């Protein structure tokens, strides 16, 4: 009996050692490349570090954060990011759900359609931006003149269309998985009872795929807020436009010239690596991290609450 207990303890100890041996490489990499830079960034956000001379920075407290909150250009970049994200989330999910409904029907070549709709997601953001820059400025100029990305007031819409083309196929796969789990018996029973397609969709399909909506909305929202590479290649944060008067009044200034597609990520890049204000750039990145966490958390909370109601 005693030997069995000792043997069992030995096996558990060996299993624990194996567990930590397998975990150690990935855990070390996570600490070195994520945790350490994160807390280092928090430290630098309270300094005036330029990024050029490490060790010569001085502690400035919350001055960087106060500067950010009073910066109209950063505020405008947040406005444009929010506008773009709202457009992208709505358009992507409507298109993705519509595509999912189409390819889950008993149609010929539905697997080919699925692959075709998903294919744009495999294109990198930089390449995608250059492709659509050519399309907007050359091929589509017949329908959109001037080009959508050449006018400040429509550039956000142009960017949203590009990201929808890339990302809708990916979100479509989430909706396909959810739609395939909807019991066909319920659909057939509702059809026999005289329910039309919209009534079946509203009363049966929507409630049963509510969890997929939560996942899809969260992914599209966070991805939209983090958009950077497509902006770099498609518009380089331009074109220039006049800041809206109502927005300038919030800061008590006259309207200034701003970049129409300068989203928060691009604003952080320019602050840190163009103007060499890495302390301020780090502070912006920390605020951006908190912003995404809060918005993402609120979105998941209210969507899950809506799931229960449905």
PDB file of C-alpha atoms in Angstrom:
ATOM      1  CA  UNK A   1       0.000   0.000   0.000  1.00  0.00           C
ATOM      2  CA  UNK A   2       2.801   2.371   0.984  1.00  0.00           C
ATOM      3  CA  UNK A   3       4.705   1.527  -2.214  1.00  0.00           C
ATOM      4  CA  UNK A   4       1.627   2.336  -4.328  1.00  0.00           C
ATOM      5  CA  UNK A   5       1.276   5.732  -2.627  1.00  0.00           C
ATOM      6  CA  UNK A   6       4.958   6.515  -3.168  1.00  0.00           C
ATOM      7  CA  UNK A   7       4.721   5.389  -6.797  1.00  0.00           C
ATOM      8  CA  UNK A   8       1.651   7.580  -7.327  1.00  0.00           C
ATOM      9  CA  UNK A   9       3.353  10.596  -5.784  1.00  0.00           C
ATOM     10  CA  UNK A  10       6.415   9.998  -7.954  1.00  0.00           C
ATOM     11  CA  UNK A  11       4.306   9.893 -11.120  1.00  0.00           C
ATOM     12  CA  UNK A  12       2.513  13.115 -10.167  1.00  0.00           C
ATOM     13  CA  UNK A  13       5.826  14.834  -9.445  1.00  0.00           C
ATOM     14  CA  UNK A  14       7.208  13.679 -12.798  1.00  0.00           C
ATOM     15  CA  UNK A  15       4.048  14.887 -14.540  1.00  0.00           C
ATOM     16  CA  UNK A  16       4.367  18.288 -12.853  1.00  0.00           C
ATOM     17  CA  UNK A  17       8.002  18.579 -13.937  1.00  0.00           C
ATOM     18  CA  UNK A  18       7.062  17.715 -17.521  1.00  0.00           C
ATOM     19  CA  UNK A  19       4.277  20.292 -17.423  1.00  0.00           C
ATOM     20  CA  UNK A  20       6.630  23.072 -16.328  1.00  0.00           C
ATOM     21  CA  UNK A  21       9.327  21.994 -18.796  1.00  0.00           C
ATOM     22  CA  UNK A  22       6.862  22.300 -21.680  1.00  0.00           C
ATOM     23  CA  UNK A  23       5.407  25.550 -20.331  1.00  0.00           C
ATOM     24  CA  UNK A  24       8.714  27.276 -19.560  1.00  0.00           C
ATOM     25  CA  UNK A  25       9.761  28.238 -23.161  1.00  0.00           C
ATOM     26  CA  UNK A  26       6.444  29.861 -24.096  1.00  0.00           C
ATOM     27  CA  UNK A  27       6.041  31.437 -20.649  1.00  0.00           C
ATOM     28  CA  UNK A  28       9.556  32.902 -20.838  1.00  0.00           C
ATOM     29  CA  UNK A  29       8.882  34.301 -24.313  1.00  0.00           C
ATOM     30  CA  UNK A  30       5.591  35.817 -23.119  1.00  0.00           C
ATOM     31  CA  UNK A  31       7.296  37.485 -20.151  1.00  0.00           C
ATOM     32  CA  UNK A  32      10.252  38.771 -22.208  1.00  0.00           C
ATOM     33  CA  UNK A  33       8.330  40.007 -25.246  1.00  0.00           C
ATOM     34  CA  UNK A  34       4.973  41.050 -23.710  1.00  0.00           C
ATOM     35  CA  UNK A  35       5.050  41.606 -19.956  1.00  0.00           C
ATOM     36  CA  UNK A  36       8.449  43.345 -19.707  1.00  0.00           C
ATOM     37  CA  UNK A  37       7.828  45.733 -22.670  1.00  0.00           C
ATOM     38  CA  UNK A  38       4.337  46.500 -21.343  1.00  0.00           C
ATOM     39  CA  UNK A  39       5.547  47.640 -17.929  1.00  0.00           C
ATOM     40  CA  UNK A  40       8.564  49.367 -19.494  1.00  0.00           C
ATOM     41  CA  UNK A  41       6.116  51.283 -21.680  1.00  0.00           C
ATOM     42  CA  UNK A  42       4.118  52.311 -18.620  1.00  0.00           C
ATOM     43  CA  UNK A  43       7.315  53.698 -17.072  1.00  0.00           C
ATOM     44  CA  UNK A  44       8.283  55.619 -20.221  1.00  0.00           C
ATOM     45  CA  UNK A  45       4.770  57.090 -20.452  1.00  0.00           C
ATOM     46  CA  UNK A  46       5.635  59.146 -17.354  1.00  0.00           C
ATOM     47  CA  UNK A  47       8.885  60.488 -18.849  1.00  0.00           C
ATOM     48  CA  UNK A  48       9.953  62.862 -21.620  1.00  0.00           C
ATOM     49  CA  UNK A  49      11.957  60.144 -23.394  1.00  0.00           C
ATOM     50  CA  UNK A  50      12.632  60.929 -27.057  1.00  0.00           C
ATOM     51  CA  UNK A  51      13.681  57.395 -27.933  1.00  0.00           C
ATOM     52  CA  UNK A  52      17.156  58.533 -28.973  1.00  0.00           C
ATOM     53  CA  UNK A  53      19.116  58.602 -25.715  1.00  0.00           C
ATOM     54  CA  UNK A  54      18.105  55.962 -23.206  1.00  0.00           C
ATOM     55  CA  UNK A  55      18.931  56.998 -19.658  1.00  0.00           C
ATOM     56  CA  UNK A  56      18.656  60.751 -20.249  1.00  0.00           C
ATOM     57  CA  UNK A  57      14.892  60.885 -19.823  1.00  0.00           C
ATOM     58  CA  UNK A  58      13.379  62.688 -16.860  1.00  0.00           C
ATOM     59  CA  UNK A  59      10.211  61.936 -14.922  1.00  0.00           C
ATOM     60  CA  UNK A  60       7.357  64.293 -15.838  1.00  0.00           C
ATOM     61  CA  UNK A  61       4.481  62.675 -13.953  1.00  0.00           C
ATOM     62  CA  UNK A  62       1.098  62.964 -15.657  1.00  0.00           C
ATOM     63  CA  UNK A  63       2.169  65.807 -17.978  1.00  0.00           C
ATOM     64  CA  UNK A  64       2.087  63.504 -21.034  1.00  0.00           C
ATOM     65  CA  UNK A  65      -1.458  62.396 -20.241  1.00  0.00           C
ATOM     66  CA  UNK A  66      -2.622  65.978 -19.690  1.00  0.00           C
ATOM     67  CA  UNK A  67      -1.030  66.968 -23.004  1.00  0.00           C
ATOM     68  CA  UNK A  68      -2.866  64.151 -24.786  1.00  0.00           C
ATOM     69  CA  UNK A  69      -6.271  65.050 -23.365  1.00  0.00           C
ATOM     70  CA  UNK A  70      -5.837  68.671 -24.462  1.00  0.00           C
ATOM     71  CA  UNK A  71      -4.520  67.758 -27.939  1.00  0.00           C
ATOM     72  CA  UNK A  72      -7.200  68.434 -30.604  1.00  0.00           C
ATOM     73  CA  UNK A  73      -5.404  66.289 -33.190  1.00  0.00           C
ATOM     74  CA  UNK A  74      -5.477  63.238 -30.917  1.00  0.00           C
ATOM     75  CA  UNK A  75      -9.122  63.960 -30.133  1.00  0.00           C
ATOM     76  CA  UNK A  76      -9.912  64.163 -33.839  1.00  0.00           C
ATOM     77  CA  UNK A  77      -8.069  60.889 -34.485  1.00  0.00           C
ATOM     78  CA  UNK A  78     -10.272  59.282 -31.821  1.00  0.00           C
ATOM     79  CA  UNK A  79     -13.381  60.718 -33.510  1.00  0.00           C
ATOM     80  CA  UNK A  80     -12.303  59.327 -36.885  1.00  0.00           C
ATOM     81  CA  UNK A  81     -11.412  55.969 -35.346  1.00  0.00           C
ATOM     82  CA  UNK A  82     -14.826  55.746 -33.668  1.00  0.00           C
ATOM     83  CA  UNK A  83     -16.608  56.748 -36.899  1.00  0.00           C
ATOM     84  CA  UNK A  84     -14.642  54.249 -38.955  1.00  0.00           C
ATOM     85  CA  UNK A  85     -15.108  51.465 -36.385  1.00  0.00           C
ATOM     86  CA  UNK A  86     -18.866  52.026 -36.220  1.00  0.00           C
ATOM     87  CA  UNK A  87     -19.153  51.921 -40.007  1.00  0.00           C
ATOM     88  CA  UNK A  88     -16.892  48.893 -40.328  1.00  0.00           C
ATOM     89  CA  UNK A  89     -18.614  46.890 -37.585  1.00  0.00           C
ATOM     90  CA  UNK A  90     -22.075  47.474 -39.060  1.00  0.00           C
ATOM     91  CA  UNK A  91     -21.128  46.891 -42.705  1.00  0.00           C
ATOM     92  CA  UNK A  92     -18.889  43.872 -42.051  1.00  0.00           C
ATOM     93  CA  UNK A  93     -21.454  42.041 -39.940  1.00  0.00           C
ATOM     94  CA  UNK A  94     -24.365  42.745 -42.285  1.00  0.00           C
ATOM     95  CA  UNK A  95     -22.368  41.583 -45.313  1.00  0.00           C
ATOM     96  CA  UNK A  96     -20.890  38.588 -43.470  1.00  0.00           C
ATOM     97  CA  UNK A  97     -24.263  37.395 -42.186  1.00  0.00           C
ATOM     98  CA  UNK A  98     -25.810  37.833 -45.624  1.00  0.00           C
ATOM     99  CA  UNK A  99     -23.016  35.810 -47.234  1.00  0.00           C
ATOM    100  CA  UNK A 100     -23.400  33.124 -44.565  1.00  0.00           C
ATOM    101  CA  UNK A 101     -27.125  32.850 -45.322  1.00  0.00           C
ATOM    102  CA  UNK A 102     -26.352  32.465 -49.031  1.00  0.00           C
ATOM    103  CA  UNK A 103     -23.655  29.788 -48.724  1.00  0.00           C
ATOM    104  CA  UNK A 104     -25.598  27.691 -46.191  1.00  0.00           C
ATOM    105  CA  UNK A 105     -28.399  27.152 -48.704  1.00  0.00           C
ATOM    106  CA  UNK A 106     -28.427  23.992 -50.787  1.00  0.00           C
ATOM    107  CA  UNK A 107     -26.895  25.670 -53.819  1.00  0.00           C
ATOM    108  CA  UNK A 108     -24.429  24.328 -56.343  1.00  0.00           C
ATOM    109  CA  UNK A 109     -20.746  25.135 -55.735  1.00  0.00           C
ATOM    110  CA  UNK A 110     -21.453  26.532 -52.261  1.00  0.00           C
ATOM    111  CA  UNK A 111     -18.010  25.381 -51.089  1.00  0.00           C
ATOM    112  CA  UNK A 112     -16.426  27.298 -53.952  1.00  0.00           C
ATOM    113  CA  UNK A 113     -18.353  30.407 -52.912  1.00  0.00           C
ATOM    114  CA  UNK A 114     -17.189  29.990 -49.312  1.00  0.00           C
ATOM    115  CA  UNK A 115     -13.568  29.758 -50.398  1.00  0.00           C
ATOM    116  CA  UNK A 116     -13.959  32.734 -52.722  1.00  0.00           C
ATOM    117  CA  UNK A 117     -15.533  34.941 -50.071  1.00  0.00           C
ATOM    118  CA  UNK A 118     -12.873  33.949 -47.517  1.00  0.00           C
ATOM    119  CA  UNK A 119      -9.921  34.451 -49.887  1.00  0.00           C
ATOM    120  CA  UNK A 120      -9.503  38.254 -49.406  1.00  0.00           C
ATOM    121  CA  UNK A 121      -8.820  37.645 -45.705  1.00  0.00           C
ATOM    122  CA  UNK A 122      -5.550  35.953 -46.691  1.00  0.00           C
ATOM    123  CA  UNK A 123      -4.225  39.175 -48.240  1.00  0.00           C
ATOM    124  CA  UNK A 124      -2.041  41.263 -45.933  1.00  0.00           C
ATOM    125  CA  UNK A 125      -3.216  44.731 -44.970  1.00  0.00           C
ATOM    126  CA  UNK A 126      -0.348  46.542 -46.707  1.00  0.00           C
ATOM    127  CA  UNK A 127      -0.873  44.683 -49.990  1.00  0.00           C
ATOM    128  CA  UNK A 128      -4.625  45.151 -49.696  1.00  0.00           C
ATOM    129  CA  UNK A 129      -4.189  48.907 -49.325  1.00  0.00           C
ATOM    130  CA  UNK A 130      -2.066  49.185 -52.464  1.00  0.00           C
ATOM    131  CA  UNK A 131      -4.530  47.053 -54.455  1.00  0.00           C
ATOM    132  CA  UNK A 132      -7.491  49.209 -53.470  1.00  0.00           C
ATOM    133  CA  UNK A 133      -5.538  52.419 -53.932  1.00  0.00           C
ATOM    134  CA  UNK A 134      -5.145  51.398 -57.574  1.00  0.00           C
ATOM    135  CA  UNK A 135      -8.819  50.406 -57.818  1.00  0.00           C
ATOM    136  CA  UNK A 136     -10.099  53.669 -56.336  1.00  0.00           C
ATOM    137  CA  UNK A 137      -7.781  55.921 -58.332  1.00  0.00           C
ATOM    138  CA  UNK A 138      -7.833  54.017 -61.634  1.00  0.00           C
ATOM    139  CA  UNK A 139     -10.425  51.294 -62.158  1.00  0.00           C
ATOM    140  CA  UNK A 140     -13.344  52.678 -60.128  1.00  0.00           C
ATOM    141  CA  UNK A 141     -12.860  56.329 -61.040  1.00  0.00           C
ATOM    142  CA  UNK A 142     -15.696  55.925 -63.576  1.00  0.00           C
ATOM    143  CA  UNK A 143     -18.226  55.412 -60.739  1.00  0.00           C
ATOM    144  CA  UNK A 144     -16.496  57.383 -57.973  1.00  0.00           C
ATOM    145  CA  UNK A 145     -15.230  60.729 -59.232  1.00  0.00           C
ATOM    146  CA  UNK A 146     -13.504  62.113 -57.346  1.00  0.00           C
ATOM    147  CA  UNK A 147     -12.138  58.975 -55.709  1.00  0.00           C
ATOM    148  CA  UNK A 148     -13.583  58.114 -52.290  1.00  0.00           C
ATOM    149  CA  UNK A 149     -10.116  58.254 -50.736  1.00  0.00           C
ATOM    150  CA  UNK A 150      -9.280  61.586 -52.376  1.00  0.00           C
ATOM    151  CA  UNK A 151     -11.886  63.572 -50.428  1.00  0.00           C
ATOM    152  CA  UNK A 152     -11.633  63.998 -46.679  1.00  0.00           C
ATOM    153  CA  UNK A 153     -15.370  63.699 -46.073  1.00  0.00           C
ATOM    154  CA  UNK A 154     -15.638  60.288 -47.815  1.00  0.00           C
ATOM    155  CA  UNK A 155     -12.236  58.764 -47.075  1.00  0.00           C
ATOM    156  CA  UNK A 156     -13.453  56.956 -43.942  1.00  0.00           C
ATOM    157  CA  UNK A 157     -16.220  55.332 -46.014  1.00  0.00           C
ATOM    158  CA  UNK A 158     -13.624  54.287 -48.600  1.00  0.00           C
ATOM    159  CA  UNK A 159     -11.476  52.724 -45.881  1.00  0.00           C
ATOM    160  CA  UNK A 160     -14.496  50.907 -44.415  1.00  0.00           C
ATOM    161  CA  UNK A 161     -15.330  49.364 -47.804  1.00  0.00           C
ATOM    162  CA  UNK A 162     -11.776  48.049 -48.170  1.00  0.00           C
ATOM    163  CA  UNK A 163     -11.738  46.475 -44.709  1.00  0.00           C
ATOM    164  CA  UNK A 164     -15.191  44.976 -45.288  1.00  0.00           C
ATOM    165  CA  UNK A 165     -13.949  43.324 -48.484  1.00  0.00           C
ATOM    166  CA  UNK A 166     -11.045  41.833 -46.544  1.00  0.00           C
ATOM    167  CA  UNK A 167     -12.702  40.835 -43.275  1.00  0.00           C
ATOM    168  CA  UNK A 168     -16.296  39.901 -44.144  1.00  0.00           C
ATOM    169  CA  UNK A 169     -15.282  36.438 -45.355  1.00  0.00           C
ATOM    170  CA  UNK A 170     -13.631  35.647 -42.033  1.00  0.00           C
ATOM    171  CA  UNK A 171     -16.657  36.739 -40.002  1.00  0.00           C
ATOM    172  CA  UNK A 172     -18.836  34.812 -42.470  1.00  0.00           C
ATOM    173  CA  UNK A 173     -17.197  31.564 -41.296  1.00  0.00           C
ATOM    174  CA  UNK A 174     -18.295  32.277 -37.710  1.00  0.00           C
ATOM    175  CA  UNK A 175     -21.877  32.824 -38.843  1.00  0.00           C
ATOM    176  CA  UNK A 176     -21.779  29.692 -41.012  1.00  0.00           C
ATOM    177  CA  UNK A 177     -20.807  27.585 -37.993  1.00  0.00           C
ATOM    178  CA  UNK A 178     -23.700  29.078 -36.013  1.00  0.00           C
ATOM    179  CA  UNK A 179     -26.272  28.720 -38.811  1.00  0.00           C
ATOM    180  CA  UNK A 180     -25.388  25.066 -39.338  1.00  0.00           C
ATOM    181  CA  UNK A 181     -26.334  24.389 -35.712  1.00  0.00           C
ATOM    182  CA  UNK A 182     -29.839  25.805 -36.120  1.00  0.00           C
ATOM    183  CA  UNK A 183     -32.255  22.816 -35.975  1.00  0.00           C
ATOM    184  CA  UNK A 184     -33.878  22.400 -39.361  1.00  0.00           C
ATOM    185  CA  UNK A 185     -36.949  20.888 -37.690  1.00  0.00           C
ATOM    186  CA  UNK A 186     -37.809  24.300 -36.260  1.00  0.00           C
ATOM    187  CA  UNK A 187     -37.417  25.956 -39.669  1.00  0.00           C
ATOM    188  CA  UNK A 188     -39.600  23.332 -41.348  1.00  0.00           C
ATOM    189  CA  UNK A 189     -42.262  23.565 -38.632  1.00  0.00           C
ATOM    190  CA  UNK A 190     -42.375  27.354 -38.935  1.00  0.00           C
ATOM    191  CA  UNK A 191     -42.640  27.064 -42.727  1.00  0.00           C
ATOM    192  CA  UNK A 192     -45.567  24.663 -42.407  1.00  0.00           C
ATOM    193  CA  UNK A 193     -47.247  27.090 -39.995  1.00  0.00           C
ATOM    194  CA  UNK A 194     -47.041  29.782 -42.671  1.00  0.00           C
ATOM    195  CA  UNK A 195     -44.073  31.840 -41.448  1.00  0.00           C
ATOM    196  CA  UNK A 196     -42.272  33.692 -44.227  1.00  0.00           C
ATOM    197  CA  UNK A 197     -38.484  33.944 -44.568  1.00  0.00           C
ATOM    198  CA  UNK A 198     -38.193  37.143 -42.503  1.00  0.00           C
ATOM    199  CA  UNK A 199     -40.379  35.770 -39.702  1.00  0.00           C
ATOM    200  CA  UNK A 200     -38.295  32.579 -39.556  1.00  0.00           C
ATOM    201  CA  UNK A 201     -35.108  34.631 -39.491  1.00  0.00           C
ATOM    202  CA  UNK A 202     -36.353  36.956 -36.755  1.00  0.00           C
ATOM    203  CA  UNK A 203     -38.053  34.407 -34.492  1.00  0.00           C
ATOM    204  CA  UNK A 204     -35.765  31.380 -34.891  1.00  0.00           C
ATOM    205  CA  UNK A 205     -32.425  32.114 -36.528  1.00  0.00           C
ATOM    206  CA  UNK A 206     -31.455  35.357 -34.786  1.00  0.00           C
ATOM    207  CA  UNK A 207     -32.009  34.067 -31.217  1.00  0.00           C
ATOM    208  CA  UNK A 208     -30.153  30.813 -31.924  1.00  0.00           C
ATOM    209  CA  UNK A 209     -27.086  32.531 -33.405  1.00  0.00           C
ATOM    210  CA  UNK A 210     -26.948  35.308 -30.789  1.00  0.00           C
ATOM    211  CA  UNK A 211     -23.714  33.930 -29.332  1.00  0.00           C
ATOM    212  CA  UNK A 212     -22.084  34.129 -32.752  1.00  0.00           C
ATOM    213  CA  UNK A 213     -23.132  37.787 -32.955  1.00  0.00           C
ATOM    214  CA  UNK A 214     -21.318  38.446 -29.662  1.00  0.00           C
ATOM    215  CA  UNK A 215     -18.096  36.884 -30.951  1.00  0.00           C
ATOM    216  CA  UNK A 216     -18.318  38.541 -34.367  1.00  0.00           C
ATOM    217  CA  UNK A 217     -19.090  41.994 -32.980  1.00  0.00           C
ATOM    218  CA  UNK A 218     -16.208  41.769 -30.509  1.00  0.00           C
ATOM    219  CA  UNK A 219     -13.725  40.677 -33.188  1.00  0.00           C
ATOM    220  CA  UNK A 220     -14.773  43.324 -35.694  1.00  0.00           C
ATOM    221  CA  UNK A 221     -14.836  46.083 -33.077  1.00  0.00           C
ATOM    222  CA  UNK A 222     -11.357  45.345 -31.718  1.00  0.00           C
ATOM    223  CA  UNK A 223      -9.914  44.778 -35.200  1.00  0.00           C
ATOM    224  CA  UNK A 224     -11.376  48.072 -36.441  1.00  0.00           C
ATOM    225  CA  UNK A 225      -9.893  50.034 -33.555  1.00  0.00           C
ATOM    226  CA  UNK A 226      -6.468  48.451 -34.150  1.00  0.00           C
ATOM    227  CA  UNK A 227      -6.435  49.194 -37.886  1.00  0.00           C
ATOM    228  CA  UNK A 228      -3.052  50.501 -39.043  1.00  0.00           C
ATOM    229  CA  UNK A 229      -1.398  48.718 -41.960  1.00  0.00           C
ATOM    230  CA  UNK A 230      -4.206  49.293 -44.468  1.00  0.00           C
ATOM    231  CA  UNK A 231      -4.273  53.007 -43.576  1.00  0.00           C
ATOM    232  CA  UNK A 232      -0.517  53.255 -44.215  1.00  0.00           C
ATOM    233  CA  UNK A 233      -0.701  51.836 -47.734  1.00  0.00           C
ATOM    234  CA  UNK A 234      -4.143  53.119 -48.771  1.00  0.00           C
ATOM    235  CA  UNK A 235      -4.192  56.758 -47.636  1.00  0.00           C
ATOM    236  CA  UNK A 236      -1.073  57.469 -45.514  1.00  0.00           C
ATOM    237  CA  UNK A 237      -3.602  59.016 -43.077  1.00  0.00           C
ATOM    238  CA  UNK A 238      -4.750  61.557 -45.689  1.00  0.00           C
ATOM    239  CA  UNK A 239      -6.258  63.392 -47.428  1.00  0.00           C
ATOM    240  CA  UNK A 240      -6.163  66.655 -45.513  1.00  0.00           C
ATOM    241  CA  UNK A 241      -9.416  68.271 -44.450  1.00  0.00           C
ATOM    242  CA  UNK A 242     -10.660  71.079 -42.247  1.00  0.00           C
ATOM    243  CA  UNK A 243     -11.538  70.099 -38.701  1.00  0.00           C
ATOM    244  CA  UNK A 244     -15.316  70.448 -38.143  1.00  0.00           C
ATOM    245  CA  UNK A 245     -16.226  73.715 -36.433  1.00  0.00           C
ATOM    246  CA  UNK A 246     -18.251  71.990 -33.703  1.00  0.00           C
ATOM    247  CA  UNK A 247     -15.278  69.792 -32.825  1.00  0.00           C
ATOM    248  CA  UNK A 248     -12.832  72.719 -32.767  1.00  0.00           C
ATOM    249  CA  UNK A 249     -15.210  74.550 -30.415  1.00  0.00           C
ATOM    250  CA  UNK A 250     -14.853  71.696 -27.912  1.00  0.00           C
ATOM    251  CA  UNK A 251     -11.172  72.618 -27.573  1.00  0.00           C
ATOM    252  CA  UNK A 252     -11.765  76.360 -27.799  1.00  0.00           C
ATOM    253  CA  UNK A 253      -9.709  76.756 -30.988  1.00  0.00           C
ATOM    254  CA  UNK A 254     -10.267  77.786 -34.584  1.00  0.00           C
ATOM    255  CA  UNK A 255     -10.659  74.894 -37.051  1.00  0.00           C
ATOM    256  CA  UNK A 256      -7.276  73.527 -38.137  1.00  0.00           C
ATOM    257  CA  UNK A 257      -6.164  71.288 -40.993  1.00  0.00           C
ATOM    258  CA  UNK A 258      -6.146  67.616 -40.024  1.00  0.00           C
ATOM    259  CA  UNK A 259      -5.654  64.260 -41.748  1.00  0.00           C
ATOM    260  CA  UNK A 260      -9.004  62.623 -42.439  1.00  0.00           C
ATOM    261  CA  UNK A 261      -7.947  58.971 -41.945  1.00  0.00           C
ATOM    262  CA  UNK A 262      -5.458  59.493 -39.135  1.00  0.00           C
ATOM    263  CA  UNK A 263      -6.770  56.809 -36.813  1.00  0.00           C
ATOM    264  CA  UNK A 264      -5.416  56.462 -33.267  1.00  0.00           C
ATOM    265  CA  UNK A 265      -2.831  53.835 -34.203  1.00  0.00           C
ATOM    266  CA  UNK A 266      -1.397  56.067 -36.930  1.00  0.00           C
ATOM    267  CA  UNK A 267      -1.396  59.057 -34.562  1.00  0.00           C
ATOM    268  CA  UNK A 268       0.594  57.012 -32.021  1.00  0.00           C
ATOM    269  CA  UNK A 269       3.088  56.006 -34.722  1.00  0.00           C
ATOM    270  CA  UNK A 270       3.614  59.595 -35.859  1.00  0.00           C
ATOM    271  CA  UNK A 271       4.015  60.849 -32.290  1.00  0.00           C
ATOM    272  CA  UNK A 272       6.590  58.215 -31.363  1.00  0.00           C
ATOM    273  CA  UNK A 273       8.564  57.635 -34.554  1.00  0.00           C
ATOM    274  CA  UNK A 274       8.139  60.795 -36.636  1.00  0.00           C
ATOM    275  CA  UNK A 275       8.147  63.488 -33.947  1.00  0.00           C
ATOM    276  CA  UNK A 276      10.325  61.339 -31.616  1.00  0.00           C
ATOM    277  CA  UNK A 277       8.116  61.934 -28.586  1.00  0.00           C
ATOM    278  CA  UNK A 278       8.178  58.357 -27.355  1.00  0.00           C
ATOM    279  CA  UNK A 279       7.091  59.307 -23.856  1.00  0.00           C
ATOM    280  CA  UNK A 280       3.922  60.909 -25.215  1.00  0.00           C
ATOM    281  CA  UNK A 281       3.510  58.065 -27.714  1.00  0.00           C
ATOM    282  CA  UNK A 282       3.703  55.496 -24.923  1.00  0.00           C
ATOM    283  CA  UNK A 283       1.105  57.425 -22.928  1.00  0.00           C
ATOM    284  CA  UNK A 284      -1.195  57.400 -25.972  1.00  0.00           C
ATOM    285  CA  UNK A 285      -0.635  53.658 -26.365  1.00  0.00           C
ATOM    286  CA  UNK A 286      -1.528  53.039 -22.707  1.00  0.00           C
ATOM    287  CA  UNK A 287      -4.726  55.082 -23.051  1.00  0.00           C
ATOM    288  CA  UNK A 288      -5.512  53.225 -26.270  1.00  0.00           C
ATOM    289  CA  UNK A 289      -5.027  49.876 -24.505  1.00  0.00           C
ATOM    290  CA  UNK A 290      -7.416  50.921 -21.729  1.00  0.00           C
ATOM    291  CA  UNK A 291      -9.908  52.267 -24.291  1.00  0.00           C
ATOM    292  CA  UNK A 292     -10.027  48.998 -26.240  1.00  0.00           C
ATOM    293  CA  UNK A 293     -10.408  47.011 -23.031  1.00  0.00           C
ATOM    294  CA  UNK A 294     -13.292  49.157 -21.784  1.00  0.00           C
ATOM    295  CA  UNK A 295     -15.138  49.304 -25.119  1.00  0.00           C
ATOM    296  CA  UNK A 296     -14.627  45.594 -25.792  1.00  0.00           C
ATOM    297  CA  UNK A 297     -15.790  44.682 -22.285  1.00  0.00           C
ATOM    298  CA  UNK A 298     -18.897  46.869 -22.512  1.00  0.00           C
ATOM    299  CA  UNK A 299     -19.757  45.473 -25.925  1.00  0.00           C
ATOM    300  CA  UNK A 300     -19.499  41.868 -24.703  1.00  0.00           C
ATOM    301  CA  UNK A 301     -21.519  42.667 -21.554  1.00  0.00           C
ATOM    302  CA  UNK A 302     -24.425  44.328 -23.358  1.00  0.00           C
ATOM    303  CA  UNK A 303     -24.449  41.779 -26.187  1.00  0.00           C
ATOM    304  CA  UNK A 304     -24.545  38.859 -23.751  1.00  0.00           C
ATOM    305  CA  UNK A 305     -27.315  40.628 -21.847  1.00  0.00           C
ATOM    306  CA  UNK A 306     -29.205  40.903 -25.120  1.00  0.00           C
ATOM    307  CA  UNK A 307     -28.623  37.168 -25.728  1.00  0.00           C
ATOM    308  CA  UNK A 308     -30.476  36.347 -22.497  1.00  0.00           C
ATOM    309  CA  UNK A 309     -33.381  38.608 -23.477  1.00  0.00           C
ATOM    310  CA  UNK A 310     -33.649  36.934 -26.888  1.00  0.00           C
TER     311      UNK A 310
END
